[in-house]
Short mmCIF file of C-alpha atoms and ligand atoms in Angstrom, two decimals:
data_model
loop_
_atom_site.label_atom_id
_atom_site.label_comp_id
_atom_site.label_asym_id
_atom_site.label_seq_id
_atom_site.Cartn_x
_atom_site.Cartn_y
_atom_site.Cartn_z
CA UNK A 1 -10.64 179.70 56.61
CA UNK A 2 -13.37 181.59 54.58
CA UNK A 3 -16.63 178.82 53.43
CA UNK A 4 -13.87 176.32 54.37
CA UNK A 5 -16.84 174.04 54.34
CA UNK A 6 -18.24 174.45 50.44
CA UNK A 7 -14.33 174.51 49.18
CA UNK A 8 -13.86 171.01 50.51
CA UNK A 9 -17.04 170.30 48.68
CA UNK A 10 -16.76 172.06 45.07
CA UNK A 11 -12.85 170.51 45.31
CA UNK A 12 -14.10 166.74 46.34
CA UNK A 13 -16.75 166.81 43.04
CA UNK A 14 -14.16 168.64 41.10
CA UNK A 15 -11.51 165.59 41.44
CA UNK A 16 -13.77 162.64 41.04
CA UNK A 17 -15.09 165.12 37.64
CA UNK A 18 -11.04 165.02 36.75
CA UNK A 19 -10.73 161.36 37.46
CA UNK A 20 -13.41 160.51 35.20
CA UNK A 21 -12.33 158.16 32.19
CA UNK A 22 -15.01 159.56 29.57
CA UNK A 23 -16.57 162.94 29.86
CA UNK A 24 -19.84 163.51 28.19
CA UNK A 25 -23.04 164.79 28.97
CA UNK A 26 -24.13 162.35 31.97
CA UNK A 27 -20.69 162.82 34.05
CA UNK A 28 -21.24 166.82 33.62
CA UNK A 29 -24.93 166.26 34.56
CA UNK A 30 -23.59 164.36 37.98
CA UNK A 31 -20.45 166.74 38.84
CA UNK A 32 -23.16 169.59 38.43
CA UNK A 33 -25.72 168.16 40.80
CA UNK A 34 -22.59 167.74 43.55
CA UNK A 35 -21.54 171.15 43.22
CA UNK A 36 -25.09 172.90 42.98
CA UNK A 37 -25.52 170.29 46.31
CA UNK A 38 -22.59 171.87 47.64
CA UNK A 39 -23.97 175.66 46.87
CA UNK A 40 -27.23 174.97 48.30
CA UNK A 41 -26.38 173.98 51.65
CA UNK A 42 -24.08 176.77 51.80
CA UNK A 43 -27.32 179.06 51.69
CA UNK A 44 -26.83 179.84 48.20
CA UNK A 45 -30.34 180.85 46.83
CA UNK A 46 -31.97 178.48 44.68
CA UNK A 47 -32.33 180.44 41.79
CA UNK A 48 -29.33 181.29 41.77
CA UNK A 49 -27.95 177.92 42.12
CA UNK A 50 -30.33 176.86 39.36
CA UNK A 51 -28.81 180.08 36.97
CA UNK A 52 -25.37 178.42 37.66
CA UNK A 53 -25.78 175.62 36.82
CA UNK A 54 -27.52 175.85 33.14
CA UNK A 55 -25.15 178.75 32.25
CA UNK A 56 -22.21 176.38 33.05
CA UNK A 57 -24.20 173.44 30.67
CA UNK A 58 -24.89 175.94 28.09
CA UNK A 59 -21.01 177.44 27.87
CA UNK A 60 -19.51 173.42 27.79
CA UNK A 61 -21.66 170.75 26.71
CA UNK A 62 -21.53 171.46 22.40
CA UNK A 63 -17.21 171.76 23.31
CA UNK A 64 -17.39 168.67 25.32
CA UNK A 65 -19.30 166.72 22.73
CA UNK A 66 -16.76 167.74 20.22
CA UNK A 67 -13.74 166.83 22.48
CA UNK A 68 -15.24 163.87 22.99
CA UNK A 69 -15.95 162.84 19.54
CA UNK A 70 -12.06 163.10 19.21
CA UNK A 71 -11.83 161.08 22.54
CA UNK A 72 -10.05 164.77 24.51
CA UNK A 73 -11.49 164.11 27.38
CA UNK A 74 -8.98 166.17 28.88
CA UNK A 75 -9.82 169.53 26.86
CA UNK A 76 -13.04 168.67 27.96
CA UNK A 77 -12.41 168.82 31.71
CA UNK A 78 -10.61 172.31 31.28
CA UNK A 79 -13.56 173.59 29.09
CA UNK A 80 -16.20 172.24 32.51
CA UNK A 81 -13.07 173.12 34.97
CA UNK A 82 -13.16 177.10 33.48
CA UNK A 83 -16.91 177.74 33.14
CA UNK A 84 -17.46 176.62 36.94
CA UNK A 85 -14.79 179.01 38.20
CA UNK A 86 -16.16 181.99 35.73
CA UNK A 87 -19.51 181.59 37.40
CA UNK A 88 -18.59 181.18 40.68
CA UNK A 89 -17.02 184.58 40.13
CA UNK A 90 -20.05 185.89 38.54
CA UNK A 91 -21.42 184.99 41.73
CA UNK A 92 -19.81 187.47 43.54
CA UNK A 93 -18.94 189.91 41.07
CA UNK A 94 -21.58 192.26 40.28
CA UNK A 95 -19.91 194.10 37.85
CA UNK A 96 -20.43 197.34 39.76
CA UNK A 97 -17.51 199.17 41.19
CA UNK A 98 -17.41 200.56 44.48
CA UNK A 99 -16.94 203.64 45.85
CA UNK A 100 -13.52 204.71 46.69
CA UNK A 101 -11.93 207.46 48.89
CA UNK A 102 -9.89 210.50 47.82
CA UNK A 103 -7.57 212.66 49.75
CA UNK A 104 -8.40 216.10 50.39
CA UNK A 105 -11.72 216.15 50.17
CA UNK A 106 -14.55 214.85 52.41
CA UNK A 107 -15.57 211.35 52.29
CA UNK A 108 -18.63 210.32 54.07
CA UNK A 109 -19.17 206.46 54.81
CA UNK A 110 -22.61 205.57 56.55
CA UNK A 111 -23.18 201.82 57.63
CA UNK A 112 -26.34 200.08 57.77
CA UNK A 113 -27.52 196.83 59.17
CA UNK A 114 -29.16 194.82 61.64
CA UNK A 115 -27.79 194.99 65.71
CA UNK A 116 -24.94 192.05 66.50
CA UNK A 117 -23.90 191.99 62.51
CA UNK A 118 -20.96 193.71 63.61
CA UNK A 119 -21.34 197.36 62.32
CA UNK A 120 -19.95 199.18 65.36
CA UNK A 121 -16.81 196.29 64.84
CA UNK A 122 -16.33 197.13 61.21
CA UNK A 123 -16.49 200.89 61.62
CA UNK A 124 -13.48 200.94 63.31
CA UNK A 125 -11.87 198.01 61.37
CA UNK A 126 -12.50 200.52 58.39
CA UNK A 127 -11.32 203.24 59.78
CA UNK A 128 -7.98 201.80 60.96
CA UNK A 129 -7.87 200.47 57.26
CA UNK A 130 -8.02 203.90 55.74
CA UNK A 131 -6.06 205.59 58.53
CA UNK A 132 -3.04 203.12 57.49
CA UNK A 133 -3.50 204.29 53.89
CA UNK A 134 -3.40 207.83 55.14
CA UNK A 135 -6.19 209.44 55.47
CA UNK A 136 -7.57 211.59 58.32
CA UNK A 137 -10.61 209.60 59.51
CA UNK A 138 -12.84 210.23 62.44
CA UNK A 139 -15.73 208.13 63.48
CA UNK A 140 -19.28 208.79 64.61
CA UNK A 141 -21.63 207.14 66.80
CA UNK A 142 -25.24 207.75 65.79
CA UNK A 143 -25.72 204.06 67.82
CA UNK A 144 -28.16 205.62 70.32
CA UNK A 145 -30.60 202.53 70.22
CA UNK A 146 -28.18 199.86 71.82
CA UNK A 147 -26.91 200.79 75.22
CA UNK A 148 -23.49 200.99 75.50
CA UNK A 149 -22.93 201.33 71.68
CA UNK A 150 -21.45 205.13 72.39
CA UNK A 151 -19.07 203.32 74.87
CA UNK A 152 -18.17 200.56 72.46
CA UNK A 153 -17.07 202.89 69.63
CA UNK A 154 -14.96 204.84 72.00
CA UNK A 155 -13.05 201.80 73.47
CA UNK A 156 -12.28 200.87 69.90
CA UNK A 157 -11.37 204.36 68.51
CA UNK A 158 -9.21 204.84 71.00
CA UNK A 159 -7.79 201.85 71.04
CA UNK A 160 -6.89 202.68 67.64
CA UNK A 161 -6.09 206.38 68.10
CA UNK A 162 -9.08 206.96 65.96
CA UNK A 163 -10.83 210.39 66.77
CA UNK A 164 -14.62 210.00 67.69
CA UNK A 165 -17.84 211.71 67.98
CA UNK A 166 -20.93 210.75 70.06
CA UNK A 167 -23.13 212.06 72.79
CA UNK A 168 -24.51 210.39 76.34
CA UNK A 169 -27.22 212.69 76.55
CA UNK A 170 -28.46 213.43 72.74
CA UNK A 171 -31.20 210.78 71.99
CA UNK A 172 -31.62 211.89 68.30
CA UNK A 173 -29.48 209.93 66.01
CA UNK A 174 -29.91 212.79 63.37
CA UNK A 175 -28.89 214.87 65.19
CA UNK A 176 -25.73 213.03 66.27
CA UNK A 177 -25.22 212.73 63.09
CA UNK A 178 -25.07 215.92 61.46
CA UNK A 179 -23.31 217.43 64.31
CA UNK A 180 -20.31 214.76 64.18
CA UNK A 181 -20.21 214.90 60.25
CA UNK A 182 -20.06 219.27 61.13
CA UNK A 183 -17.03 218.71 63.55
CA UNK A 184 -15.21 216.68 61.14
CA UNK A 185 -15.42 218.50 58.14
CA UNK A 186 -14.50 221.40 59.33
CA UNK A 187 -11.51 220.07 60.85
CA UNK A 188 -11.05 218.69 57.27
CA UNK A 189 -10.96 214.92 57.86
CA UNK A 190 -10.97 212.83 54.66
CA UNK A 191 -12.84 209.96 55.62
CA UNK A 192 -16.08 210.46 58.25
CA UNK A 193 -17.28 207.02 59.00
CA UNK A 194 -21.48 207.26 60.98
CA UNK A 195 -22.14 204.18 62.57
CA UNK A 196 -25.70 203.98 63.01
CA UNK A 197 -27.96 201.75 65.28
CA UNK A 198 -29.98 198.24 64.28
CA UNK A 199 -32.46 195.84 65.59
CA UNK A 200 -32.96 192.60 66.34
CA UNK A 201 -35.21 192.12 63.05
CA UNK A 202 -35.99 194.19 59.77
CA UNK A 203 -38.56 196.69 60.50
CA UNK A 204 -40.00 200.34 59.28
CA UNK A 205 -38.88 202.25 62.30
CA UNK A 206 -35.03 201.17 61.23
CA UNK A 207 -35.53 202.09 57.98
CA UNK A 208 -37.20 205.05 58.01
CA UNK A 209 -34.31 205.94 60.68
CA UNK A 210 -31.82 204.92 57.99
CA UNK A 211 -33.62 207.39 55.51
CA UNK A 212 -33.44 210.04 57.64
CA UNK A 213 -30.27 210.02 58.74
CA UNK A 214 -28.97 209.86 55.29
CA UNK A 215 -30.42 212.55 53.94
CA UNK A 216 -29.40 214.42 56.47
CA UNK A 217 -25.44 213.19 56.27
CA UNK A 218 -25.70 212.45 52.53
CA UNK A 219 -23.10 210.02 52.59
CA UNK A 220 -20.59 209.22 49.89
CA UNK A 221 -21.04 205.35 50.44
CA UNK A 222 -23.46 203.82 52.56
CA UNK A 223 -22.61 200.39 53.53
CA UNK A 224 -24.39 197.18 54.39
CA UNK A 225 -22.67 195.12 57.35
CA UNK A 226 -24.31 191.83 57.14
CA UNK A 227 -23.34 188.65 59.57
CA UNK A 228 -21.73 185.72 57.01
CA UNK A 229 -23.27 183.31 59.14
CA UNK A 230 -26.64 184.67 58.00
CA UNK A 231 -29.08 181.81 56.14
CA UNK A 232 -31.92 182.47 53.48
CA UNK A 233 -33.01 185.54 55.28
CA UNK A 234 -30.11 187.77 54.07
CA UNK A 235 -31.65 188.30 50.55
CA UNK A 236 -34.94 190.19 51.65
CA UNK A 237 -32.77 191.87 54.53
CA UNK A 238 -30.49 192.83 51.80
CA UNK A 239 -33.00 193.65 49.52
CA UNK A 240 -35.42 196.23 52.35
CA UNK A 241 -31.96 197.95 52.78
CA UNK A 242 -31.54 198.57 49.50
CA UNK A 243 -34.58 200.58 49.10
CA UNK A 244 -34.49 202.30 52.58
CA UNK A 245 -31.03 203.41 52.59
CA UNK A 246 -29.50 202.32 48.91
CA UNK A 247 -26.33 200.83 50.33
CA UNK A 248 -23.51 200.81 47.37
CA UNK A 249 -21.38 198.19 48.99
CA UNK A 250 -21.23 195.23 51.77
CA UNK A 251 -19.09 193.91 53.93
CA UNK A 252 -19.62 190.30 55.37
CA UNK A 253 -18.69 189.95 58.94
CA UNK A 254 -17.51 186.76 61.31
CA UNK A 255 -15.77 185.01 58.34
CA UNK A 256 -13.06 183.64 60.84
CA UNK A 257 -16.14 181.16 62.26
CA UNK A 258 -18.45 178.56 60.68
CA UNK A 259 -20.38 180.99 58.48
CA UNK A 260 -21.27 179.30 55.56
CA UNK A 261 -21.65 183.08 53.82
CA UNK A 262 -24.02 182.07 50.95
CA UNK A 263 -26.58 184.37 52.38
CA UNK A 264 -24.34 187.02 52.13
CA UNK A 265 -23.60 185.86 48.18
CA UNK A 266 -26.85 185.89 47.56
CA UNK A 267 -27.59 189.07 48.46
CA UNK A 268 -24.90 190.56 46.39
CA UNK A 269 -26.97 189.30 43.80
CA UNK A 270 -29.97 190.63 44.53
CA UNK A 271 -29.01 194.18 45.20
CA UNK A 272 -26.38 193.49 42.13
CA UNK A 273 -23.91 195.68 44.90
CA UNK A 274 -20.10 194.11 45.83
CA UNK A 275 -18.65 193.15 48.77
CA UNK A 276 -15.57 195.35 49.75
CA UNK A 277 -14.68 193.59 52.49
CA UNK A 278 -14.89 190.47 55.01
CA UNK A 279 -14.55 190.76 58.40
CA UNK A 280 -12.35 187.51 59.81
CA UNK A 281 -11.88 188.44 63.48
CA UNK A 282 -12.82 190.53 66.19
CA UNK A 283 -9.55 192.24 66.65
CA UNK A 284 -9.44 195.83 64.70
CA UNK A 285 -6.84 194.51 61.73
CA UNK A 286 -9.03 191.97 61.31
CA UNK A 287 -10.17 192.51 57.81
CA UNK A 288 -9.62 191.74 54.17
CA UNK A 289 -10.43 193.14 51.04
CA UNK A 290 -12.27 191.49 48.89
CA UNK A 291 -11.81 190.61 45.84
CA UNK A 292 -14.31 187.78 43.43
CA UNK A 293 -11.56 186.05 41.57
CA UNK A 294 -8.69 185.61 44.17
CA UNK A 295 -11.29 184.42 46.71
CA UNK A 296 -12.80 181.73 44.24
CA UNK A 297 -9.52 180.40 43.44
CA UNK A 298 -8.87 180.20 47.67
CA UNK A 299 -11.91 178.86 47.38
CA UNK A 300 -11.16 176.11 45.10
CA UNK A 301 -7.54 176.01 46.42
P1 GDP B 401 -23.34 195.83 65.90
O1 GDP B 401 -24.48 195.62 66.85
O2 GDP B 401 -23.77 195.58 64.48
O3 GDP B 401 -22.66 197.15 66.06
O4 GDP B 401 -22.28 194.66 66.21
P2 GDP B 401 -20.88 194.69 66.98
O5 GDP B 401 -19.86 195.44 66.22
O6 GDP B 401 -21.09 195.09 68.38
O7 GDP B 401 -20.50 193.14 66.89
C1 GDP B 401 -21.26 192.12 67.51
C2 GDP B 401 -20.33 191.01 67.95
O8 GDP B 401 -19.73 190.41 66.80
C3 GDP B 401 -19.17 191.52 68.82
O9 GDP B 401 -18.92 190.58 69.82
C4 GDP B 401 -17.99 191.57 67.83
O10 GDP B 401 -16.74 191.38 68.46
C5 GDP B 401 -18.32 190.41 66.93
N1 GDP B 401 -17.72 190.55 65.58
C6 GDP B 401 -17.86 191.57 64.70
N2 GDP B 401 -17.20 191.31 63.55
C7 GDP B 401 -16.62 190.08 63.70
C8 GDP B 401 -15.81 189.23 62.85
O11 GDP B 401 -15.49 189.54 61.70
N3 GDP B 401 -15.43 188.04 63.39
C9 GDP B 401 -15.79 187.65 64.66
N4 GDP B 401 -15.36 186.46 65.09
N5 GDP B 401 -16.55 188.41 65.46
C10 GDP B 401 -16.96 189.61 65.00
#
């Protein structure tokens, strides 16, 4: 169950908030500090948790003292109820669409992130998610920092019939690269999906990797795989990323476990870029798309 942990939370102050006899300015004040509680030790930034909160006491408390005047306490819990759910949407909802695939023509999907996120994992989830909406999609493995990475890919893709590029022998990931994205487009697949190496930590020789390869692929969409069980740290990740390789899209990873995944909102924030997917499993269907409002409102059950 996806940040099973912060719905029980947001819910629990939501009910006592609906159970409240009289709503004025001091029971909004407490059912605020539970759920901006609840945010923060989800590893929502502070900021942002901070942003939430006045925005939702901006939008409600002149409505609320008018219900209130007239005793409608109950128009006043809807008016509190709908501002928390609009900006926990805002939350995740960047207002920035992301890129999508067409048939017949070449797609080019580059992802980006640190090693163990889950890249190699969600290359193939992708790719078995665009193969069932028909497209032709091969994958490449430009992994040639992590041993066994070239191996990995291949179980996968052939697990899922998916066809694959890579090399044992070529230790330049440009290279690898270019050459797979040359194979594939000239056997006209739709959707070419590079898989590219991390490391443990951020640092220059990644990036600068990152740029290079993308220039020299020039992908369509470049996305950021980021682990959901990832704490503070995920906003400057996100945000040296952003400027190395200019990622248009994220998907959050290990969703199935205990990952709180406010990292991950937070860096949607940051880099003001959406989250197209969340990875819930380690099996190849395991994937959903993601989308701000429906999850809130699983969110808030
Ligand atoms: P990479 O180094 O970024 O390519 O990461 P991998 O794709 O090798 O994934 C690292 C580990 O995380 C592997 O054991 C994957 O099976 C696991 N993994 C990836 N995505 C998910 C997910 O959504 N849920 C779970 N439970 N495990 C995942």
């Amino acid at each position: 169950m996806v940040l099973a942990g912060l719905g029980r939370q947001l819910n629990s102050a939501l009910n006592s908030f609906s159970k409240a006899a009289v709503v004025d300015e001091k029971a909004l004040d407490a059912l605020l500090k539970d759920i901006s509680k609840a945010l923060l030790e989800s590893d929502i930034n502070v900021k942002l948790v901070g942003g939430l909160r006045n925005k939702v006491k901006s939008r409600s408390l002149k409505e609320i003292k008018e219900a209130s005047a007239s005793a409608n306490h109950q128009k006043s819990k809807q008016i509190v109820q709908k501002a928390i759910f609009d900006e926990l949407v805002a939350l995740v909802d960047p207002q920035e669409e992301p890129y999508k695939p067409t048939k017949g023509k070449t797609n080019i999907i580059m992802a980006v992130g640190l090693q163990g996120a889950g890249k190699t994992t969600s290359c193939t989830k992708l790719a078995v998610h665009y193969q069932r909406k028909g497209f032709k999609v091969g994958l490449v493995c430009a992994d040639t920092f992590r041993a066994g990475a070239f191996d990995q890919l291949k179980q996968n893709a052939t697990k899922a019939k998916i066809p694959f590029y890579g090399s044992y022998t070529e230790t330049d990931p440009v290279a690898i690269s270019e050459a797979g994205v040359q194979q594939f487009k000239k056997s006209k697949f739709d959707v070419i999906i590079v898989d590219t190496s991390g490391r443990h930590k951020q640092e220059e020789e990644l990036f600068e990797e990152m740029r290079m390869i993308s220039q020299a692929v020039k992908p369509h969409m470049t996305v950021l795989v980021m682990d959901g069980a990832m704490g503070q740290a995920a906003e400057s990740q996100a945000s040296a990323f952003k400027e190395s390789s200019d990622f248009g899209s994220i998907i959050v990873t290990k969703m199935d476990g205990h990952a709180k995944g406010g990292g991950a909102i937070s860096a949607v924030a940051a880099t003001k870029t959406p989250i197209i997917f969340i990875g819930t499993g380690e099996n190849l269907h395991d994937i959903d798309t993601f989308r701000p409002r429906p999850f809130v409102q699983q969110l808030l059950g």
